[in-house]
């Protein structure tokens, strides 16, 4: 077999504030020879996610930082091109935490097979993957929605947020979304069945939320942080639960994140705020994925994806996450499966 | 029976910021004639508590505000002087939520008998009362301390804080207190068995805490809020639990409570913050009190009280809470039991 030329994207420079294309470098390398137990995987879909911004800093958050001049890694759906591992054959579709590259060499033990008959394979990075589980466990385990309660979710038109509102509806709760354009809020209400949605870029957010939540807020699923969250938190009820999932409005902040301290509000309402990361639920992941797949099959969950084409456009698609360019899961399509 | 002259303390004016004696007025009234089912109770010990400051504002927190020109109310241990209720006889010691007055007329259904043989009757307002239950349920239900974990408590020399550290020790955890004088921190370590205590008025609090908590903070029981809490929260571990009990540093604040938003810190540590009020545990209260009484009897829990004498000194003792004048439970002694 001849040497396969590979392309990879490295972290060229740590960003201060909002990253630019300069923080990434493209390199060409040769794919190394496979060892026993390894697979050569051809990238089909690659996921860019907001949490990756934290890994570009030189400071541990809940995952270690990316190393400088090393490949950026994340969720990838690919196809096995060559296998030196039992149980895998060329053509298999797999999910893994791989580098931003056309090809990855991966230990078979670190990948998961994707069943292409269950749903489109890209959903392994979205509704049937990490974002799906994040919505499922954050809302159900921490939020514990009850019938008739009001669930507010920020970043509602994102990969996680759009699922949170729909799961809330399945549980008999009222779903209210916060998003950044009229197009998005129309999508949430008209296509996904949210009871209400508000555009935080228009008018007085607190007033809009007050109207959308006449009985106050029982659960706030927070994807964004900052002043949007300040407004929601001013409307919580006694016993409100607040799953903290993300802080996308702050990931590129260059100064300290200063604002009203939330503790008094939590105290006088006996409210609960809990940070989490999906890996806390690794042991229960199969159960959550099966339930999400079932809901998807029954048409109780809908989803959308924003698909950018081409390896060269990965950094651009990643940067777009912080400008609200995506609706639903942001993916980069690199190739179609070979068969 | 001749008319009994009573003295009462009313809320004369709502305070802006730190209250002064001007916010209180003393009035003399006649004790009304008892109705069936009522008791006339002679005040022996009266409790002043930080949460009362919130009730002086014209804004509901977790309890309704005091009404203007009405009596201020709170925990009182008194003695039945006259009874028109079955099951109560003169001489009985009772606990109730009464007015700041020499005498209160109370519905028998609203009071609880105190057993004077179990412990000194004043403990019904402290270690075997509301502060005891607050420490017990806040630490055990929300904090869930495990052997070897580090529990930090602010307001550690107060009525609740001193119990939190001792219960933490009973559960095999390491107890670290934060208080406002060297006398208090010596008391915590030498008399109550805290593993360490730091004086937040001296030097760099974060650095002191870092030395006192070499393995970080697993539970932070927060009685004070503000910059003291900012320092503790910067040292939390993965999975830290934070029972929010009080915000004494802020109760007299005239501007908004602005500071570093805590959500990122909770998020990256999968930490939990939960506000609570002791009345959330009303149904389990007996169980908690029995356990506290048992520990007290076994010498596993110690306590101290700051006892101010005389009805005229109630406002002064109340105001002293906000200047750290008390160690342990602040009480006002009005009279000795008659027999």
XYZ file of C-alpha atoms in Angstrom, chain B:
339
model
C -56.576 39.092 88.529
C -55.310 42.635 88.013
C -54.200 43.925 84.641
C -50.589 43.041 83.827
C -48.475 45.802 82.302
C -46.541 44.681 79.258
C -43.607 46.108 77.324
C -43.204 45.491 73.607
C -40.700 46.434 70.907
C -42.098 47.568 67.557
C -40.494 48.152 64.174
C -40.619 51.977 64.188
C -38.921 52.619 60.856
C -37.511 50.420 58.111
C -33.712 50.664 58.047
C -31.622 51.674 55.070
C -28.320 49.894 55.546
C -27.214 49.137 59.082
C -30.126 49.587 61.522
C -29.776 51.779 64.601
C -31.748 52.017 67.834
C -34.020 54.512 66.041
C -35.559 51.699 64.036
C -37.097 50.284 67.201
C -39.674 51.733 69.558
C -40.607 50.591 73.051
C -44.274 50.737 74.044
C -46.192 49.861 77.180
C -49.489 48.035 76.795
C -51.873 46.013 78.896
C -51.904 42.230 78.467
C -55.306 41.305 76.998
C -57.633 38.877 78.769
C -56.932 35.228 77.840
C -59.359 33.389 75.562
C -60.012 29.667 75.589
C -57.089 27.718 74.141
C -54.595 30.489 74.934
C -51.616 30.787 77.222
C -50.041 33.776 78.899
C -46.289 33.299 78.522
C -43.648 35.155 80.483
C -40.503 35.717 78.394
C -37.350 34.137 79.846
C -34.922 33.986 76.899
C -35.346 35.767 73.626
C -33.403 35.018 70.453
C -32.001 37.564 68.003
C -31.001 36.101 64.643
C -29.377 37.509 61.505
C -32.332 36.530 59.261
C -34.470 39.097 61.120
C -32.641 41.862 59.319
C -34.231 40.731 56.039
C -37.671 40.907 57.600
C -37.132 44.577 58.456
C -37.102 45.439 54.740
C -40.334 45.952 52.847
C -39.670 43.011 50.553
C -40.443 39.332 50.882
C -37.365 37.123 51.110
C -38.113 33.631 52.348
C -40.264 34.959 55.173
C -42.707 37.884 54.996
C -41.489 41.290 56.193
C -42.291 42.628 59.653
C -45.140 45.131 59.543
C -44.365 48.727 60.412
C -45.403 49.741 63.930
C -46.077 46.137 64.819
C -44.141 43.939 67.212
C -40.978 42.302 66.007
C -41.249 38.554 66.453
C -38.796 35.719 66.852
C -37.870 32.701 68.914
C -38.685 32.952 72.622
C -38.389 30.517 75.508
C -40.904 31.433 78.164
C -42.861 30.140 81.103
C -46.595 29.632 81.200
C -48.028 32.095 83.709
C -51.678 31.332 83.051
C -53.319 28.645 80.910
C -56.759 28.306 79.368
C -55.567 25.379 77.276
C -55.641 21.698 78.034
C -52.253 20.118 78.580
C -50.537 23.284 79.802
C -50.198 24.410 83.390
C -48.504 27.421 84.960
C -44.820 26.760 85.290
C -44.471 24.881 81.999
C -41.500 25.983 79.899
C -42.450 26.576 76.253
C -40.853 27.602 72.958
C -42.681 29.770 70.477
C -42.384 32.347 67.773
C -43.440 35.290 69.893
C -43.192 39.041 69.953
C -40.341 40.964 71.504
C -42.293 41.536 74.702
C -42.222 40.752 78.403
C -45.440 38.765 77.990
C -47.083 37.093 75.038
C -50.550 35.688 74.679
C -50.259 32.640 72.452
C -52.480 29.916 71.070
C -51.432 26.708 72.812
C -51.376 24.979 69.410
C -48.555 27.269 68.284
C -46.118 26.509 71.099
C -43.897 23.568 71.896
C -43.087 22.319 75.377
C -39.431 22.416 76.414
C -38.135 19.679 78.712
C -35.977 21.471 81.325
C -34.398 18.170 82.401
C -32.945 17.462 78.949
C -30.605 20.465 78.746
C -30.567 24.125 79.843
C -33.773 25.682 78.545
C -31.890 28.337 76.530
C -30.631 25.560 74.196
C -34.133 25.367 72.709
C -33.125 28.580 70.896
C -29.675 27.313 69.920
C -28.080 23.906 69.703
C -31.408 22.123 70.266
C -33.434 24.605 68.250
C -33.492 26.413 64.950
C -29.710 26.991 64.660
C -29.031 23.357 65.568
C -31.397 22.063 62.902
C -30.021 24.529 60.373
C -26.508 23.191 60.875
C -27.686 19.577 60.953
C -29.783 19.499 57.791
C -27.765 22.012 55.813
C -24.569 20.061 56.360
C -25.911 16.515 56.257
C -28.661 16.760 53.640
C -27.050 19.214 51.215
C -23.383 18.938 52.154
C -23.308 15.148 52.638
C -19.835 15.075 54.222
C -17.747 11.961 53.759
C -14.833 10.750 55.821
C -11.642 12.621 55.045
C -13.313 15.447 53.147
C -12.642 19.090 53.982
C -15.578 21.150 55.232
C -15.134 24.926 55.358
C -17.674 26.994 57.264
C -17.910 30.783 57.362
C -19.408 32.556 60.346
C -17.825 29.608 62.115
C -18.060 31.071 65.620
C -21.755 31.856 65.227
C -24.692 29.821 66.488
C -24.909 27.711 63.319
C -21.270 27.702 62.226
C -19.848 26.284 65.440
C -22.217 23.312 65.132
C -21.446 22.742 61.447
C -17.765 22.196 62.182
C -18.483 19.820 65.049
C -20.980 17.744 63.053
C -18.407 17.601 60.251
C -15.903 16.178 62.743
C -18.431 13.583 63.972
C -18.765 12.471 60.340
C -15.005 12.046 60.013
C -14.407 15.142 57.909
C -11.809 17.850 58.406
C -13.364 21.085 59.762
C -11.978 24.500 58.848
C -13.627 27.626 60.254
C -13.563 31.239 59.132
C -14.218 33.868 61.802
C -13.414 37.502 62.537
C -11.094 37.522 65.554
C -8.154 35.594 66.943
C -10.157 34.910 70.066
C -12.847 33.236 67.998
C -10.457 31.154 65.925
C -8.660 29.997 69.048
C -11.995 29.011 70.542
C -12.882 26.995 67.436
C -9.640 25.056 67.376
C -8.958 24.702 71.087
C -12.429 24.302 72.547
C -14.467 22.852 69.696
C -11.884 20.709 67.943
C -11.868 22.372 64.520
C -8.797 21.223 62.575
C -7.991 24.778 61.542
C -9.519 28.233 61.635
C -8.593 31.466 59.913
C -9.248 35.111 60.751
C -10.645 36.786 57.640
C -9.733 40.210 58.987
C -6.030 39.365 58.963
C -3.879 39.076 55.857
C -4.693 37.263 52.612
C -7.730 35.093 53.258
C -7.315 32.968 50.137
C -3.721 32.199 51.023
C -4.641 31.345 54.609
C -7.394 29.042 53.375
C -5.073 27.393 50.897
C -2.754 26.501 53.745
C -5.618 25.343 55.950
C -7.101 23.209 53.140
C -4.176 21.440 51.456
C -6.607 19.102 49.652
C -8.997 21.873 48.587
C -12.577 22.406 49.709
C -15.169 19.611 49.402
C -18.013 21.352 51.241
C -18.486 25.046 51.862
C -21.228 25.889 54.336
C -21.814 29.571 53.635
C -23.202 31.839 56.343
C -21.704 35.118 55.197
C -21.450 35.677 51.427
C -19.436 38.489 49.835
C -15.679 38.477 49.394
C -15.105 35.849 52.085
C -17.141 33.419 50.021
C -15.403 34.480 46.809
C -12.125 33.363 48.390
C -13.485 29.958 49.439
C -15.165 29.336 46.103
C -11.867 29.829 44.298
C -10.586 26.699 46.094
C -13.365 24.189 45.507
C -12.751 20.674 44.277
C -14.569 18.603 41.683
C -17.950 17.689 43.114
C -17.975 20.269 45.926
C -21.322 20.891 47.675
C -22.198 24.393 48.890
C -25.139 24.744 51.287
C -26.165 28.415 51.231
C -27.387 29.228 54.697
C -26.944 32.975 55.153
C -25.379 36.147 53.818
C -24.688 38.117 56.981
C -21.988 40.262 55.375
C -24.590 41.606 52.952
C -27.747 42.107 54.977
C -27.018 45.791 55.501
C -25.613 46.429 52.039
C -27.110 49.507 50.398
C -25.822 48.923 46.877
C -26.222 45.865 44.644
C -24.167 42.790 45.562
C -21.727 42.659 42.669
C -18.780 40.296 42.390
C -17.255 37.513 40.352
C -20.022 35.361 38.898
C -19.633 31.926 40.396
C -21.236 29.860 37.655
C -18.049 29.095 35.707
C -16.410 27.827 38.875
C -19.415 25.585 39.608
C -19.523 24.389 36.007
C -15.911 23.340 35.632
C -16.021 21.551 38.985
C -19.448 19.891 38.613
C -20.201 21.596 41.919
C -23.588 21.992 43.570
C -24.875 25.121 45.318
C -28.166 24.910 47.154
C -30.040 27.554 49.107
C -32.140 26.366 52.027
C -34.146 27.454 55.030
C -34.616 25.277 58.072
C -38.376 25.165 57.594
C -37.781 23.007 54.491
C -36.994 20.270 57.016
C -39.966 20.834 59.332
C -41.223 17.286 58.882
C -37.903 15.732 59.877
C -37.177 18.205 62.683
C -37.754 15.796 65.564
C -35.266 13.315 64.166
C -32.590 16.002 63.869
C -33.260 17.348 67.354
C -33.059 13.882 68.879
C -29.707 13.289 67.226
C -28.362 16.665 68.360
C -29.577 15.998 71.930
C -27.860 12.616 71.861
C -24.560 14.108 70.688
C -24.847 16.831 73.320
C -25.388 14.230 76.032
C -22.423 12.195 74.802
C -20.212 15.283 74.895
C -19.615 15.138 71.121
C -21.086 18.603 70.641
C -20.132 21.637 72.673
C -21.577 25.080 72.422
C -21.343 28.547 73.828
C -23.874 31.341 74.200
C -23.487 35.086 74.416
C -26.131 36.192 76.888
C -27.106 39.836 77.152
C -29.282 40.723 80.134
C -32.350 42.935 80.124
C -35.263 43.802 77.870
C -33.892 47.248 77.067
C -30.808 45.697 75.490
C -32.589 43.630 72.829
C -31.977 46.065 69.923
C -28.338 46.472 70.929
C -27.795 42.711 71.038
C -29.487 42.349 67.656
C -27.268 45.021 66.095
C -24.206 43.370 67.600
C -24.801 40.326 65.366
C -23.686 42.371 62.378
C -20.462 43.476 64.058
C -19.414 40.004 65.133
C -19.929 40.755 68.818
C -21.326 37.344 69.692
C -19.608 34.002 69.958
C -22.143 31.212 69.588
C -25.816 31.856 70.028
C -26.768 35.440 70.935
C -29.572 35.428 73.511
C -31.219 38.019 75.692
C -32.085 36.861 79.169
C -35.200 38.554 80.467
C -36.018 36.530 83.585
C -35.269 33.309 85.424
C -37.989 30.676 85.536
C -40.251 31.132 88.535
C -39.726 27.616 89.858
